[in-house]
């Protein structure tokens, strides 16, 4: 079986046939950087990361783009309030976003263009729209003439009549002087001299939000467009519908996006997240211990969640929770689900640790993987339990990324290992099996379980453990990976080891 993916355009699962399997082109809409992203945003980035990792696991090459919207009405308003230039205002939020992505283990993408550096590509797109009669100017603002594109609504399956109702309901308030209520802004004129603006054939102004994705896809991928365009279901209409209209009208007859992949919402306690209900959470509310302590103080989170921080398990629990529900189902974020995510990982890790004690992770296992793909054929597993579990894991992912079913296959393997005898081949193949699974889930530890346990008691082993950690930290620092460096320091601190840096090097002591 090969990969099948649900295409919102056709409304059904389709065989995945990329233009070039060695270079699958993926685009997903990125963050607007004016505040901290909430956990629902990260559910979306996590779904797309699952897609990316699965494509790599299946043996495809991937070239992915996630944009950063760094000019937009809210950014301009908030920057002005703080008396800052928009670049100075957005820079810290871009940094925070990238840190959050990396905290969750979401893989780095190939391209991360910013709206403010893609303005020429946007202007080029608008010129083409003008040539073909798809845009008009009204009071200095530039609009897309929607009735000039008869395929509008094909993705969202909304009729022109429904569209008028939707547009009337949602967009009348802030719009003015358009030919048609459904038309959307491509370019907004500069209202005051201190508003950020760029020169264009239609006067000084700034791009509308929809424009950037269309322009960036063209700029990065050229005439071929992308194989997969992904994003949250909330972006399907009108944002993605508008992207299609712009790209199809500007670059007539050329491909824009072949598969449209949308992930469902995240709910908190079964309800839509909202600040007024008090169930609105950013990732940092959980990933940072002091922010969690504040939530607990306010009575918005239970105190026992702090244990996840103390045991260094918050990161993996958050990752697992955001990952483990099928992307087209709503994900219910609850504290209970956070605890059970931790318990689920613990169950796999405990089984894996038994195997690692007999057969430590070898370089041979690592070299079997190239870019997340198991190099050898599936028949590599002679033990039936792993051969079957690996086939089921892969088949589930091939079926529209059914991660819930893939995880069920992993737990079947865990049960079988726990019930059976730990032979040499079970241990050897087991480590390889979990290493393969971890290319997707990325929550398992492959270090020597004894060195993890021993820290509390045995000073002899403690020495070599701490020295190896100090070496790892030195390497991270040499690579200017300050985040990793700090992580190692914190990890040791949590185990009661304090590091001291000086000109002579790093020394350590027990607290
Ligand atoms: Zn977009």
PDB file of C-alpha atoms and ligand atoms in Angstrom, residues 27-30 67 69 209-210 212-214 217 229-230 235 239-240 243 260, ligand 1:
ATOM      1  CA  UNK A  27       3.693  24.668   2.216  1.00  0.00           C
ATOM      2  CA  UNK A  28       1.922  25.522   5.434  1.00  0.00           C
ATOM      3  CA  UNK A  29       0.700  28.877   6.685  1.00  0.00           C
ATOM      4  CA  UNK A  30       2.800  30.056   9.614  1.00  0.00           C
ATOM      5  CA  UNK A  67       5.938  31.585   6.342  1.00  0.00           C
ATOM      6  CA  UNK A  69       3.573  36.985   8.863  1.00  0.00           C
ATOM      7  CA  UNK A 209      -2.585  38.881   4.516  1.00  0.00           C
ATOM      8  CA  UNK A 210      -3.817  36.442   1.858  1.00  0.00           C
ATOM      9  CA  UNK A 212       1.833  36.598   0.956  1.00  0.00           C
ATOM     10  CA  UNK A 213       1.272  32.828   0.796  1.00  0.00           C
ATOM     11  CA  UNK A 214       0.447  32.909  -2.921  1.00  0.00           C
ATOM     12  CA  UNK A 217       4.823  29.736  -3.104  1.00  0.00           C
ATOM     13  CA  UNK A 229      -0.726  22.897   1.010  1.00  0.00           C
ATOM     14  CA  UNK A 230      -1.483  22.441   4.690  1.00  0.00           C
ATOM     15  CA  UNK A 235      -7.767  28.806   7.362  1.00  0.00           C
ATOM     16  CA  UNK A 239      -7.787  32.370   3.477  1.00  0.00           C
ATOM     17  CA  UNK A 240      -7.011  29.308   1.344  1.00  0.00           C
ATOM     18  CA  UNK A 243      -4.902  32.043  -2.074  1.00  0.00           C
ATOM     19  CA  UNK A 260      -5.060  20.414   0.524  1.00  0.00           C
TER      20      UNK A 260
HETATM   21 ZN1  LIG B   1      -1.593  30.986   3.850  1.00  0.00          ZN
END
